[in-house]
Structure formats: C-alpha cells, structure tokens
PDB file of C-alpha atoms in Angstrom:
ATOM      1  CA  MET A   1     156.404  38.031  21.410  1.00 41.00           C
ATOM      2  CA  SER A   2     157.285  37.122  25.079  1.00 50.00           C
ATOM      3  CA  ARG A   3     160.991  39.167  26.720  1.00 58.00           C
ATOM      4  CA  PRO A   4     163.519  36.540  26.938  1.00 62.00           C
ATOM      5  CA  ILE A   5     163.712  36.808  30.831  1.00 64.00           C
ATOM      6  CA  SER A   6     160.106  36.695  31.553  1.00 65.00           C
ATOM      7  CA  ARG A   7     160.401  32.582  30.661  1.00 74.00           C
ATOM      8  CA  ILE A   8     162.987  32.202  33.315  1.00 77.00           C
ATOM      9  CA  PRO A   9     161.402  30.161  35.843  1.00 79.00           C
ATOM     10  CA  THR A  10     160.632  32.519  39.300  1.00 79.00           C
ATOM     11  CA  GLU A  11     162.748  30.368  41.740  1.00 80.00           C
ATOM     12  CA  ILE A  12     165.532  30.221  39.591  1.00 85.00           C
ATOM     13  CA  LEU A  13     165.927  34.176  38.714  1.00 83.00           C
ATOM     14  CA  ALA A  14     165.090  34.024  42.239  1.00 83.00           C
ATOM     15  CA  ASP A  15     168.157  33.141  42.649  1.00 83.00           C
ATOM     16  CA  ILE A  16     170.393  34.603  40.101  1.00 83.00           C
ATOM     17  CA  LEU A  17     168.928  37.668  42.604  1.00 82.00           C
ATOM     18  CA  VAL A  18     170.570  36.611  45.681  1.00 82.00           C
ATOM     19  CA  SER A  19     173.954  36.047  44.226  1.00 80.00           C
ATOM     20  CA  ALA A  20     173.816  39.227  42.073  1.00 77.00           C
ATOM     21  CA  ILE A  21     172.981  41.022  45.453  1.00 78.00           C
ATOM     22  CA  GLN A  22     176.410  38.628  47.138  1.00 74.00           C
ATOM     23  CA  SER A  23     178.622  40.143  44.365  1.00 72.00           C
ATOM     24  CA  MET A  24     177.929  43.702  44.467  1.00 70.00           C
ATOM     25  CA  GLN A  25     179.020  46.808  45.804  1.00 62.00           C
ATOM     26  CA  PRO A  26     177.228  49.715  47.754  1.00 58.00           C
ATOM     27  CA  ASN A  27     176.807  52.555  45.014  1.00 55.00           C
ATOM     28  CA  ILE A  28     178.187  55.896  47.060  1.00 50.00           C
ATOM     29  CA  HIS A  29     176.458  57.900  44.717  1.00 49.00           C
ATOM     30  CA  GLY A  30     173.190  56.443  44.780  1.00 51.00           C
ATOM     31  CA  LYS A  31     170.617  53.258  46.407  1.00 62.00           C
ATOM     32  CA  ALA A  32     171.809  50.416  47.985  1.00 70.00           C
ATOM     33  CA  PRO A  33     172.509  47.603  45.851  1.00 75.00           C
ATOM     34  CA  HIS A  34     168.814  45.681  46.502  1.00 78.00           C
ATOM     35  CA  TRP A  35     166.909  48.917  45.875  1.00 76.00           C
ATOM     36  CA  ARG A  36     169.186  49.347  42.219  1.00 79.00           C
ATOM     37  CA  ILE A  37     168.699  45.326  41.139  1.00 80.00           C
ATOM     38  CA  ARG A  38     164.527  46.053  42.426  1.00 79.00           C
ATOM     39  CA  SER A  39     163.909  49.168  40.309  1.00 76.00           C
ATOM     40  CA  VAL A  40     164.975  47.245  37.411  1.00 81.00           C
ATOM     41  CA  CYS A  41     161.935  46.232  36.193  1.00 84.00           C
ATOM     42  CA  ARG A  42     158.788  44.968  37.575  1.00 84.00           C
ATOM     43  CA  LEU A  43     159.452  41.257  37.606  1.00 83.00           C
ATOM     44  CA  TRP A  44     162.560  41.865  39.156  1.00 83.00           C
ATOM     45  CA  LYS A  45     160.810  43.676  42.156  1.00 85.00           C
ATOM     46  CA  GLU A  46     158.090  41.551  42.357  1.00 86.00           C
ATOM     47  CA  VAL A  47     160.631  38.032  43.175  1.00 85.00           C
ATOM     48  CA  ALA A  48     162.976  40.500  44.960  1.00 84.00           C
ATOM     49  CA  ASP A  49     160.305  41.002  47.593  1.00 84.00           C
ATOM     50  CA  THR A  50     159.211  37.559  47.774  1.00 84.00           C
ATOM     51  CA  THR A  51     162.542  36.094  48.140  1.00 83.00           C
ATOM     52  CA  PRO A  52     163.685  36.827  52.075  1.00 86.00           C
ATOM     53  CA  GLN A  53     167.098  35.695  51.320  1.00 86.00           C
ATOM     54  CA  PHE A  54     167.245  38.647  48.437  1.00 86.00           C
ATOM     55  CA  TRP A  55     167.102  40.915  51.803  1.00 83.00           C
ATOM     56  CA  SER A  56     169.479  38.639  54.207  1.00 85.00           C
ATOM     57  CA  GLU A  57     172.186  41.025  54.224  1.00 85.00           C
ATOM     58  CA  ILE A  58     173.222  44.691  54.315  1.00 84.00           C
ATOM     59  CA  ARG A  59     176.520  46.009  54.100  1.00 80.00           C
ATOM     60  CA  PHE A  60     177.752  49.182  53.575  1.00 72.00           C
ATOM     61  CA  PRO A  61     181.771  49.668  52.711  1.00 59.00           C
ATOM     62  CA  ALA A  62     184.083  51.875  54.354  1.00 53.00           C
ATOM     63  CA  VAL A  63     184.955  54.544  51.436  1.00 46.00           C
ATOM     64  CA  LEU A  64     181.082  55.515  51.912  1.00 45.00           C
ATOM     65  CA  GLN A  65     181.295  59.493  52.551  1.00 47.00           C
ATOM     66  CA  ALA A  66     179.223  60.906  55.442  1.00 47.00           C
ATOM     67  CA  ASP A  67     176.779  62.504  53.359  1.00 46.00           C
ATOM     68  CA  SER A  68     176.490  59.864  50.764  1.00 49.00           C
ATOM     69  CA  PRO A  69     172.265  58.768  50.364  1.00 46.00           C
ATOM     70  CA  ILE A  70     173.114  55.009  51.419  1.00 46.00           C
ATOM     71  CA  ARG A  71     175.047  56.320  54.580  1.00 50.00           C
ATOM     72  CA  GLN A  72     171.630  58.290  55.751  1.00 52.00           C
ATOM     73  CA  LEU A  73     169.963  54.928  55.927  1.00 60.00           C
ATOM     74  CA  LYS A  74     166.497  56.627  56.346  1.00 67.00           C
ATOM     75  CA  PRO A  75     164.588  54.428  59.101  1.00 73.00           C
ATOM     76  CA  LYS A  76     161.405  54.138  56.830  1.00 76.00           C
ATOM     77  CA  ARG A  77     164.050  52.794  54.632  1.00 76.00           C
ATOM     78  CA  LEU A  78     165.704  50.555  57.016  1.00 82.00           C
ATOM     79  CA  GLU A  79     162.257  49.189  58.181  1.00 84.00           C
ATOM     80  CA  GLY A  80     161.724  48.379  54.345  1.00 83.00           C
ATOM     81  CA  HIS A  81     164.461  46.999  54.676  1.00 84.00           C
ATOM     82  CA  LEU A  82     164.042  44.385  57.066  1.00 86.00           C
ATOM     83  CA  ARG A  83     160.278  43.595  56.519  1.00 88.00           C
ATOM     84  CA  LEU A  84     161.113  41.816  53.295  1.00 86.00           C
ATOM     85  CA  SER A  85     163.497  40.013  54.476  1.00 84.00           C
ATOM     86  CA  LYS A  86     160.865  38.299  56.740  1.00 87.00           C
ATOM     87  CA  ASP A  87     161.986  35.251  58.830  1.00 86.00           C
ATOM     88  CA  ALA A  88     165.827  34.882  57.051  1.00 87.00           C
ATOM     89  CA  PRO A  89     168.871  34.850  58.903  1.00 91.00           C
ATOM     90  CA  LEU A  90     170.598  38.399  58.903  1.00 89.00           C
ATOM     91  CA  SER A  91     174.184  39.102  58.306  1.00 91.00           C
ATOM     92  CA  ILE A  92     175.102  43.039  58.612  1.00 89.00           C
ATOM     93  CA  ASP A  93     178.395  44.604  57.996  1.00 87.00           C
ATOM     94  CA  VAL A  94     178.552  47.938  58.695  1.00 82.00           C
ATOM     95  CA  VAL A  95     181.543  50.736  58.588  1.00 78.00           C
ATOM     96  CA  VAL A  96     179.976  53.861  60.563  1.00 75.00           C
ATOM     97  CA  ALA A  97     177.013  52.422  61.356  1.00 74.00           C
ATOM     98  CA  PRO A  98     174.458  54.813  61.126  1.00 76.00           C
ATOM     99  CA  ARG A  99     171.998  55.301  64.071  1.00 79.00           C
ATOM    100  CA  PRO A 100     169.193  53.957  62.820  1.00 82.00           C
ATOM    101  CA  LEU A 101     170.853  50.667  62.083  1.00 84.00           C
ATOM    102  CA  LEU A 102     172.273  50.781  65.279  1.00 85.00           C
ATOM    103  CA  GLU A 103     169.102  51.098  67.474  1.00 85.00           C
ATOM    104  CA  ALA A 104     167.421  48.176  65.467  1.00 88.00           C
ATOM    105  CA  VAL A 105     170.035  45.749  65.998  1.00 90.00           C
ATOM    106  CA  PRO A 106     168.781  44.424  69.692  1.00 90.00           C
ATOM    107  CA  ARG A 107     165.692  44.185  68.140  1.00 89.00           C
ATOM    108  CA  ILE A 108     166.855  41.663  65.515  1.00 91.00           C
ATOM    109  CA  ALA A 109     168.694  40.436  67.766  1.00 93.00           C
ATOM    110  CA  HIS A 110     167.206  36.634  67.585  1.00 93.00           C
ATOM    111  CA  ARG A 111     167.840  36.784  63.329  1.00 93.00           C
ATOM    112  CA  LEU A 112     171.401  37.781  63.538  1.00 95.00           C
ATOM    113  CA  VAL A 113     174.109  35.022  62.346  1.00 95.00           C
ATOM    114  CA  SER A 114     176.906  37.569  61.774  1.00 94.00           C
ATOM    115  CA  LEU A 115     177.520  40.870  63.136  1.00 94.00           C
ATOM    116  CA  LYS A 116     180.392  43.348  62.001  1.00 91.00           C
ATOM    117  CA  ILE A 117     180.391  46.850  63.347  1.00 88.00           C
ATOM    118  CA  SER A 118     182.803  49.492  63.110  1.00 84.00           C
ATOM    119  CA  MET A 119     182.975  53.183  65.073  1.00 81.00           C
ATOM    120  CA  PRO A 120     184.698  55.759  64.664  1.00 76.00           C
ATOM    121  CA  GLN A 121     184.886  57.078  68.752  1.00 74.00           C
ATOM    122  CA  ALA A 122     185.835  54.078  71.047  1.00 74.00           C
ATOM    123  CA  SER A 123     183.103  55.295  73.539  1.00 76.00           C
ATOM    124  CA  ARG A 124     180.303  55.048  70.902  1.00 80.00           C
ATOM    125  CA  LEU A 125     181.458  51.350  69.916  1.00 81.00           C
ATOM    126  CA  GLU A 126     181.660  50.958  74.210  1.00 81.00           C
ATOM    127  CA  ALA A 127     177.724  52.171  74.783  1.00 83.00           C
ATOM    128  CA  PHE A 128     176.976  49.481  72.099  1.00 86.00           C
ATOM    129  CA  VAL A 129     178.439  47.441  72.981  1.00 84.00           C
ATOM    130  CA  ASP A 130     176.780  47.506  76.237  1.00 84.00           C
ATOM    131  CA  GLN A 131     173.879  47.812  74.545  1.00 86.00           C
ATOM    132  CA  LEU A 132     174.008  44.360  73.027  1.00 87.00           C
ATOM    133  CA  ALA A 133     174.350  42.916  76.371  1.00 85.00           C
ATOM    134  CA  LYS A 134     171.062  43.855  77.059  1.00 87.00           C
ATOM    135  CA  SER A 135     169.336  41.626  74.309  1.00 89.00           C
ATOM    136  CA  THR A 136     170.079  37.837  73.303  1.00 91.00           C
ATOM    137  CA  PHE A 137     171.533  36.641  70.374  1.00 93.00           C
ATOM    138  CA  PRO A 138     170.667  32.539  70.263  1.00 92.00           C
ATOM    139  CA  HIS A 139     171.732  32.198  66.338  1.00 93.00           C
ATOM    140  CA  LEU A 140     174.912  34.786  66.206  1.00 94.00           C
ATOM    141  CA  ARG A 141     178.148  32.756  65.322  1.00 94.00           C
ATOM    142  CA  GLU A 142     180.646  35.745  63.815  1.00 94.00           C
ATOM    143  CA  LEU A 143     181.342  38.913  65.805  1.00 93.00           C
ATOM    144  CA  ALA A 144     183.635  41.746  64.781  1.00 92.00           C
ATOM    145  CA  LEU A 145     184.232  44.818  66.553  1.00 89.00           C
ATOM    146  CA  GLU A 146     186.071  47.965  65.448  1.00 85.00           C
ATOM    147  CA  SER A 147     187.140  51.275  66.853  1.00 80.00           C
ATOM    148  CA  LEU A 148     188.516  53.338  63.950  1.00 74.00           C
ATOM    149  CA  ASP A 149     190.519  55.931  65.870  1.00 68.00           C
ATOM    150  CA  ALA A 150     191.510  54.599  69.271  1.00 62.00           C
ATOM    151  CA  ILE A 151     194.049  51.754  70.575  1.00 67.00           C
ATOM    152  CA  GLY A 152     193.514  49.141  73.236  1.00 64.00           C
ATOM    153  CA  THR A 153     190.315  50.657  74.463  1.00 72.00           C
ATOM    154  CA  SER A 154     188.891  47.997  76.566  1.00 75.00           C
ATOM    155  CA  LEU A 155     185.566  46.535  76.283  1.00 75.00           C
ATOM    156  CA  SER A 156     183.301  44.877  78.724  1.00 70.00           C
ATOM    157  CA  ARG A 157     183.011  41.524  79.355  1.00 70.00           C
ATOM    158  CA  LEU A 158     180.827  39.513  76.556  1.00 77.00           C
ATOM    159  CA  HIS A 159     178.479  36.985  78.032  1.00 79.00           C
ATOM    160  CA  PRO A 160     178.044  33.974  77.334  1.00 79.00           C
ATOM    161  CA  GLU A 161     174.466  34.003  77.335  1.00 84.00           C
ATOM    162  CA  VAL A 162     174.120  36.733  75.253  1.00 88.00           C
ATOM    163  CA  PHE A 163     175.959  35.053  72.085  1.00 89.00           C
ATOM    164  CA  PRO A 164     175.061  31.432  73.187  1.00 88.00           C
ATOM    165  CA  ILE A 165     177.103  30.151  70.143  1.00 90.00           C
ATOM    166  CA  LEU A 166     179.231  32.332  68.867  1.00 91.00           C
ATOM    167  CA  GLN A 167     182.381  30.765  67.634  1.00 92.00           C
ATOM    168  CA  ASN A 168     184.643  33.394  65.624  1.00 94.00           C
ATOM    169  CA  LEU A 169     185.574  37.062  66.321  1.00 93.00           C
ATOM    170  CA  THR A 170     187.454  39.999  65.529  1.00 92.00           C
ATOM    171  CA  LEU A 171     188.748  42.950  67.798  1.00 89.00           C
ATOM    172  CA  ARG A 172     190.405  45.860  65.883  1.00 86.00           C
ATOM    173  CA  CYS A 173     192.147  48.296  68.297  1.00 83.00           C
ATOM    174  CA  LEU A 174     189.809  46.765  70.934  1.00 82.00           C
ATOM    175  CA  ARG A 175     190.809  44.246  74.210  1.00 80.00           C
ATOM    176  CA  LEU A 176     188.316  42.350  76.159  1.00 79.00           C
ATOM    177  CA  ASP A 177     187.986  40.099  78.672  1.00 74.00           C
ATOM    178  CA  PHE A 178     187.830  36.228  77.267  1.00 74.00           C
ATOM    179  CA  ALA A 179     187.409  34.350  79.967  1.00 70.00           C
ATOM    180  CA  SER A 180     183.683  34.079  79.589  1.00 72.00           C
ATOM    181  CA  LEU A 181     184.557  32.801  75.751  1.00 79.00           C
ATOM    182  CA  THR A 182     185.707  29.522  76.523  1.00 79.00           C
ATOM    183  CA  SER A 183     184.098  28.063  73.242  1.00 81.00           C
ATOM    184  CA  LEU A 184     185.493  30.576  71.042  1.00 89.00           C
ATOM    185  CA  LYS A 185     187.259  28.368  67.472  1.00 94.00           C
ATOM    186  CA  SER A 186     188.187  31.360  65.603  1.00 95.00           C
ATOM    187  CA  LEU A 187     190.414  34.473  66.970  1.00 93.00           C
ATOM    188  CA  THR A 188     191.560  37.755  65.348  1.00 92.00           C
ATOM    189  CA  LEU A 189     193.058  40.525  66.824  1.00 89.00           C
ATOM    190  CA  ILE A 190     194.209  43.265  65.099  1.00 86.00           C
ATOM    191  CA  ALA A 191     196.193  46.311  66.471  1.00 81.00           C
ATOM    192  CA  ILE A 192     197.037  48.583  63.047  1.00 72.00           C
ATOM    193  CA  PRO A 193     193.871  51.128  62.871  1.00 68.00           C
ATOM    194  CA  ALA A 194     191.635  50.513  59.268  1.00 62.00           C
ATOM    195  CA  ILE A 195     192.208  54.434  58.866  1.00 57.00           C
ATOM    196  CA  GLN A 196     195.760  55.052  60.320  1.00 54.00           C
ATOM    197  CA  PRO A 197     196.521  58.685  61.144  1.00 50.00           C
ATOM    198  CA  SER A 198     199.636  60.484  59.897  1.00 48.00           C
ATOM    199  CA  TYR A 199     200.806  61.000  63.026  1.00 45.00           C
ATOM    200  CA  MET A 200     201.017  57.520  64.016  1.00 47.00           C
ATOM    201  CA  SER A 201     203.828  55.577  63.409  1.00 48.00           C
ATOM    202  CA  LEU A 202     204.007  52.581  61.451  1.00 51.00           C
ATOM    203  CA  PHE A 203     203.770  50.146  64.114  1.00 53.00           C
ATOM    204  CA  PRO A 204     201.411  51.627  66.091  1.00 57.00           C
ATOM    205  CA  PRO A 205     201.074  50.278  70.005  1.00 63.00           C
ATOM    206  CA  ALA A 206     200.003  46.333  70.321  1.00 68.00           C
ATOM    207  CA  LEU A 207     197.190  45.682  72.272  1.00 75.00           C
ATOM    208  CA  PHE A 208     198.616  43.209  74.281  1.00 79.00           C
ATOM    209  CA  SER A 209     201.976  42.058  75.743  1.00 78.00           C
ATOM    210  CA  PHE A 210     203.495  38.759  75.225  1.00 78.00           C
ATOM    211  CA  ALA A 211     202.319  37.467  78.889  1.00 79.00           C
ATOM    212  CA  ASP A 212     198.761  38.463  78.258  1.00 81.00           C
ATOM    213  CA  LEU A 213     198.415  37.347  74.909  1.00 83.00           C
ATOM    214  CA  LEU A 214     199.317  34.051  76.236  1.00 84.00           C
ATOM    215  CA  ASP A 215     196.856  34.240  79.344  1.00 83.00           C
ATOM    216  CA  ILE A 216     194.347  34.966  76.291  1.00 85.00           C
ATOM    217  CA  LEU A 217     195.233  31.690  74.424  1.00 87.00           C
ATOM    218  CA  ALA A 218     194.872  29.700  78.058  1.00 86.00           C
ATOM    219  CA  GLN A 219     191.686  30.367  78.488  1.00 85.00           C
ATOM    220  CA  LEU A 220     190.700  29.366  75.059  1.00 88.00           C
ATOM    221  CA  PRO A 221     191.171  25.081  74.714  1.00 86.00           C
ATOM    222  CA  GLN A 222     188.167  25.061  71.619  1.00 90.00           C
ATOM    223  CA  LEU A 223     190.286  27.947  69.101  1.00 92.00           C
ATOM    224  CA  THR A 224     190.941  26.517  65.608  1.00 93.00           C
ATOM    225  CA  ASP A 225     192.418  29.630  64.129  1.00 94.00           C
ATOM    226  CA  LEU A 226     194.279  32.228  64.978  1.00 92.00           C
ATOM    227  CA  THR A 227     195.289  35.939  63.295  1.00 91.00           C
ATOM    228  CA  LEU A 228     197.157  37.910  65.385  1.00 87.00           C
ATOM    229  CA  LYS A 229     197.994  41.469  63.206  1.00 84.00           C
ATOM    230  CA  ARG A 230     200.429  43.696  65.670  1.00 78.00           C
ATOM    231  CA  ALA A 231     198.619  42.172  68.329  1.00 77.00           C
ATOM    232  CA  CYS A 232     201.378  41.430  71.058  1.00 75.00           C
ATOM    233  CA  SER A 233     204.400  43.840  72.124  1.00 70.00           C
ATOM    234  CA  HIS A 234     207.738  42.631  72.470  1.00 62.00           C
ATOM    235  CA  ASP A 235     207.974  41.774  76.397  1.00 62.00           C
ATOM    236  CA  THR A 236     211.682  40.816  77.540  1.00 52.00           C
ATOM    237  CA  SER A 237     210.912  39.053  80.449  1.00 59.00           C
ATOM    238  CA  THR A 238     211.457  35.288  80.037  1.00 56.00           C
ATOM    239  CA  ILE A 239     208.680  33.294  80.371  1.00 61.00           C
ATOM    240  CA  ALA A 240     208.492  29.763  81.065  1.00 65.00           C
ATOM    241  CA  ARG A 241     204.807  28.476  79.999  1.00 76.00           C
ATOM    242  CA  THR A 242     203.595  26.376  77.518  1.00 83.00           C
ATOM    243  CA  VAL A 243     199.903  26.687  76.535  1.00 86.00           C
ATOM    244  CA  GLU A 244     197.452  23.585  75.489  1.00 85.00           C
ATOM    245  CA  LEU A 245     195.842  24.289  72.140  1.00 87.00           C
ATOM    246  CA  PRO A 246     195.247  20.602  70.628  1.00 86.00           C
ATOM    247  CA  ARG A 247     192.359  21.960  68.527  1.00 90.00           C
ATOM    248  CA  LEU A 248     194.519  24.858  66.350  1.00 91.00           C
ATOM    249  CA  GLU A 249     194.182  24.599  62.923  1.00 92.00           C
ATOM    250  CA  SER A 250     196.142  27.834  61.311  1.00 91.00           C
ATOM    251  CA  ILE A 251     197.859  30.137  63.113  1.00 89.00           C
ATOM    252  CA  TYR A 252     198.216  33.744  60.771  1.00 88.00           C
ATOM    253  CA  ILE A 253     200.932  36.164  62.554  1.00 83.00           C
ATOM    254  CA  HIS A 254     201.326  39.114  60.355  1.00 78.00           C
ATOM    255  CA  ASN A 255     204.183  41.886  61.566  1.00 63.00           C
ATOM    256  CA  GLU A 256     203.604  40.265  64.472  1.00 55.00           C
ATOM    257  CA  CYS A 257     206.452  41.333  67.511  1.00 54.00           C
ATOM    258  CA  THR A 258     210.227  39.835  67.394  1.00 54.00           C
ATOM    259  CA  GLN A 259     209.229  37.534  69.828  1.00 61.00           C
ATOM    260  CA  ILE A 260     207.618  35.191  67.387  1.00 71.00           C
ATOM    261  CA  VAL A 261     210.169  32.519  67.579  1.00 70.00           C
ATOM    262  CA  GLU A 262     208.942  32.506  71.285  1.00 73.00           C
ATOM    263  CA  LEU A 263     205.146  32.765  70.656  1.00 75.00           C
ATOM    264  CA  LEU A 264     205.335  29.799  68.504  1.00 78.00           C
ATOM    265  CA  GLN A 265     207.095  27.623  71.223  1.00 77.00           C
ATOM    266  CA  SER A 266     204.923  28.662  73.893  1.00 81.00           C
ATOM    267  CA  ILE A 267     201.902  27.010  71.817  1.00 82.00           C
ATOM    268  CA  ALA A 268     201.745  23.164  71.672  1.00 82.00           C
ATOM    269  CA  LEU A 269     200.455  22.487  68.627  1.00 78.00           C
ATOM    270  CA  ARG A 270     199.415  19.375  66.744  1.00 78.00           C
ATOM    271  CA  PRO A 271     201.585  18.192  63.724  1.00 80.00           C
ATOM    272  CA  SER A 272     199.280  19.156  61.436  1.00 84.00           C
ATOM    273  CA  THR A 273     199.087  22.620  62.332  1.00 86.00           C
ATOM    274  CA  ALA A 274     199.738  25.050  59.493  1.00 87.00           C
ATOM    275  CA  ILE A 275     201.527  28.406  60.683  1.00 83.00           C
ATOM    276  CA  ILE A 276     201.679  31.548  57.927  1.00 84.00           C
ATOM    277  CA  LEU A 277     204.181  34.114  58.970  1.00 78.00           C
ATOM    278  CA  ASP A 278     203.916  37.507  56.897  1.00 75.00           C
ATOM    279  CA  ILE A 279     206.552  39.489  57.705  1.00 65.00           C
ATOM    280  CA  ASP A 280     207.908  42.953  56.532  1.00 57.00           C
ATOM    281  CA  ALA A 281     211.212  43.053  54.792  1.00 44.00           C
ATOM    282  CA  GLU A 282     212.836  45.192  57.006  1.00 44.00           C
ATOM    283  CA  ARG A 283     211.753  43.309  60.206  1.00 46.00           C
ATOM    284  CA  SER A 284     213.795  40.744  60.793  1.00 42.00           C
ATOM    285  CA  VAL A 285     212.530  37.705  61.942  1.00 44.00           C
ATOM    286  CA  PRO A 286     214.910  34.743  62.888  1.00 42.00           C
ATOM    287  CA  PHE A 287     213.682  31.653  61.609  1.00 43.00           C
ATOM    288  CA  ILE A 288     216.606  29.598  62.286  1.00 34.00           C
ATOM    289  CA  SER A 289     216.421  29.629  65.765  1.00 38.00           C
ATOM    290  CA  LEU A 290     213.350  27.367  65.560  1.00 41.00           C
ATOM    291  CA  SER A 291     214.153  24.041  66.266  1.00 39.00           C
ATOM    292  CA  LYS A 292     213.879  21.174  63.683  1.00 34.00           C
ATOM    293  CA  GLN A 293     211.603  19.884  65.416  1.00 38.00           C
ATOM    294  CA  SER A 294     209.447  22.913  65.783  1.00 43.00           C
ATOM    295  CA  ALA A 295     209.871  23.769  62.291  1.00 40.00           C
ATOM    296  CA  THR A 296     208.776  20.103  60.875  1.00 38.00           C
ATOM    297  CA  ARG A 297     205.915  19.743  63.484  1.00 40.00           C
ATOM    298  CA  SER A 298     204.415  23.282  62.750  1.00 41.00           C
ATOM    299  CA  GLY A 299     204.520  23.458  59.016  1.00 46.00           C
ATOM    300  CA  ILE A 300     205.421  27.136  59.120  1.00 48.00           C
ATOM    301  CA  SER A 301     205.086  29.111  55.482  1.00 50.00           C
ATOM    302  CA  PRO A 302     206.075  32.392  55.425  1.00 49.00           C
ATOM    303  CA  LEU A 303     204.773  35.272  52.868  1.00 47.00           C
ATOM    304  CA  PRO A 304     206.174  37.418  50.650  1.00 46.00           C
ATOM    305  CA  SER A 305     206.265  41.197  52.063  1.00 42.00           C
ATOM    306  CA  LYS A 306     203.302  43.251  50.667  1.00 43.00           C
ATOM    307  CA  THR A 307     201.886  46.135  51.155  1.00 40.00           C
ATOM    308  CA  GLY A 308     199.138  47.554  53.088  1.00 39.00           C
ATOM    309  CA  SER A 309     196.543  45.688  55.476  1.00 37.00           C
ATOM    310  CA  SER A 310     193.557  43.931  55.345  1.00 39.00           C
ATOM    311  CA  MET A 311     191.394  42.462  57.818  1.00 46.00           C
ATOM    312  CA  ASP A 312     191.441  39.729  55.799  1.00 46.00           C
ATOM    313  CA  ARG A 313     194.094  36.339  55.706  1.00 47.00           C
ATOM    314  CA  PRO A 314     195.141  35.763  52.179  1.00 43.00           C
ATOM    315  CA  SER A 315     192.551  33.264  50.667  1.00 41.00           C
ATOM    316  CA  ASN A 316     195.699  30.724  49.603  1.00 37.00           C
ATOM    317  CA  ARG A 317     196.681  30.043  53.339  1.00 35.00           C
TER     318      ARG A 317
END
C-alpha cells in the first residue's frame, strides 16, 4: 500500500517544502534547514533537488557559535547549494558571514535580489563593500550592512551603476555617502549595536548630527519609508530649513534625539504620512510643542516603551 505522502502531486509537495524552509531556523548544532529537510526521505530529496526556489535563500542567525557545523559552511556544501538553486533569484541574510560565502557573492551578483551581511569588524565590512564595487547587481533591491563592533565607520559610496535598482537600504553603526542613491525608497539608520558591549552607555554615540541628517534626506526625494534608531544626535544650533519628501508614507523613530519635534517640523510631509514614535519612558519628548497643523497632518502615533531592540519595525505600524 502506498504511503499517503507519495500520493501528493510533485508540484504541491514542492510548494510545501518551499514554505517549510522559509519558516525554519538553522539548528546551531547541526545541518542547515535545507539539508535537514532534504534528508527526510528519498522523495523529499528528489523534489528538493529539482526545485530551485527551495534553495533560493541562505540564512544564518545571529546566535550561531563560531565552531557550529553550519557556521563553518564548507565550500563544497556552498557550491552544492548554489548549484541546486540553478538560476533562481537569491536572498542572503547572514550574521558573521563565512569566508566562502563572501568570496562567492561577486560571482552570483547577477542573481541576488536581497543581501544582508553583518561583520564583526568594520574593516572587514569595508573591504567587502569595496569588493562589491567591482561587480554589478542588476536585480538587487534590498541591501543591509551591519558592523557589530564599531560606531560610525564610513563606507565608500555605493555607485548607482553597481546597484542600479536598489530601493531598500539598512545601515547599522555605519555612515555612507548618499549622493548616488537618489532613487532610494526605504532607508533605515541604526546606531544601536546588535551586540552591545558592557562598556558602552545605554545610548551609544549617534551616527549623524541633526544638520547632517537633513542633508541626507534632502538627497532622497523618492523616499517613502524612513526608520531612525538613535541615528541623530542632539544639535543645539538652530537650522531654519525644510526638506521636501513628497513621497514619504511613514517615518518610524526609536529612541531618537531630543529634537524630534524640530526634525518633524523640518520635513515637508504629505497629509497622509504616518509617524510612529517608539521612545523609552525616561526620555521625555515635548509632544505638546508640535503645532496642531503638524500633528493633524502627520498622524503621530506614539508607541509604549518596550525593552530590547530589533532591526524590524513593529508589524502593526
């Protein structure tokens, strides 16, 4: 008598495996999820090996130990993963990326649609970005770069010919020349390290001054989505200027400088723009100083205080 699973049409089983791999997290003591699913039975192996979408993601979580089997990522295993993915679009989301993967990125640049890389040393990340500049990423829409141990390291410019359709950019503990990113639609700037050392204060040094932040925004007229997490420092100077962001749909501010009001009033927002303020209770923000016109126009929605930090926004923004 046939086993029930063998009666499932191949195309449906392929969809099931793709959905399963997207929801699984790597096991820090064993194989990557792809290889674990593939080893369940012969049928699953056959279907997985003929489904490029099943191999279209490479993900390592932040909690992996340096000697973890998955962390070592031997070149042979990586090559097998890339071979089975065939020509499918690729997404990479890796914290402390292994050397074989970093060396493979320029070779698969034409297939990448999302690239999220974290490095323990800013110098290694800077060298990696310089290496990216030698390739072209024609389909890359999302780029996230994180330095785990440095604040404010400056990267070289991301040239538009290298990332012609880049729309979403996340920088953590990094600075960048934004002059070439005029088509950017989503920008996230974070100065809170993912791994915060004990000697660092609760509120680490910000990435930009208030004036610098306005200069950056002035270069991004297509921006629709802005996230700031301790990215802007307090600036006592008075800056009488307005930045036009006619397409901005939402702005999310987490533990930002005390000049939140000045920042909001310095951006010409459209009536439907949503503003979300996520600020610890001990950091007083003078909401009352916002004019009725600004408050009504912007739809301000403060969030309650919460512990911990995440690179992701609240899902109910």
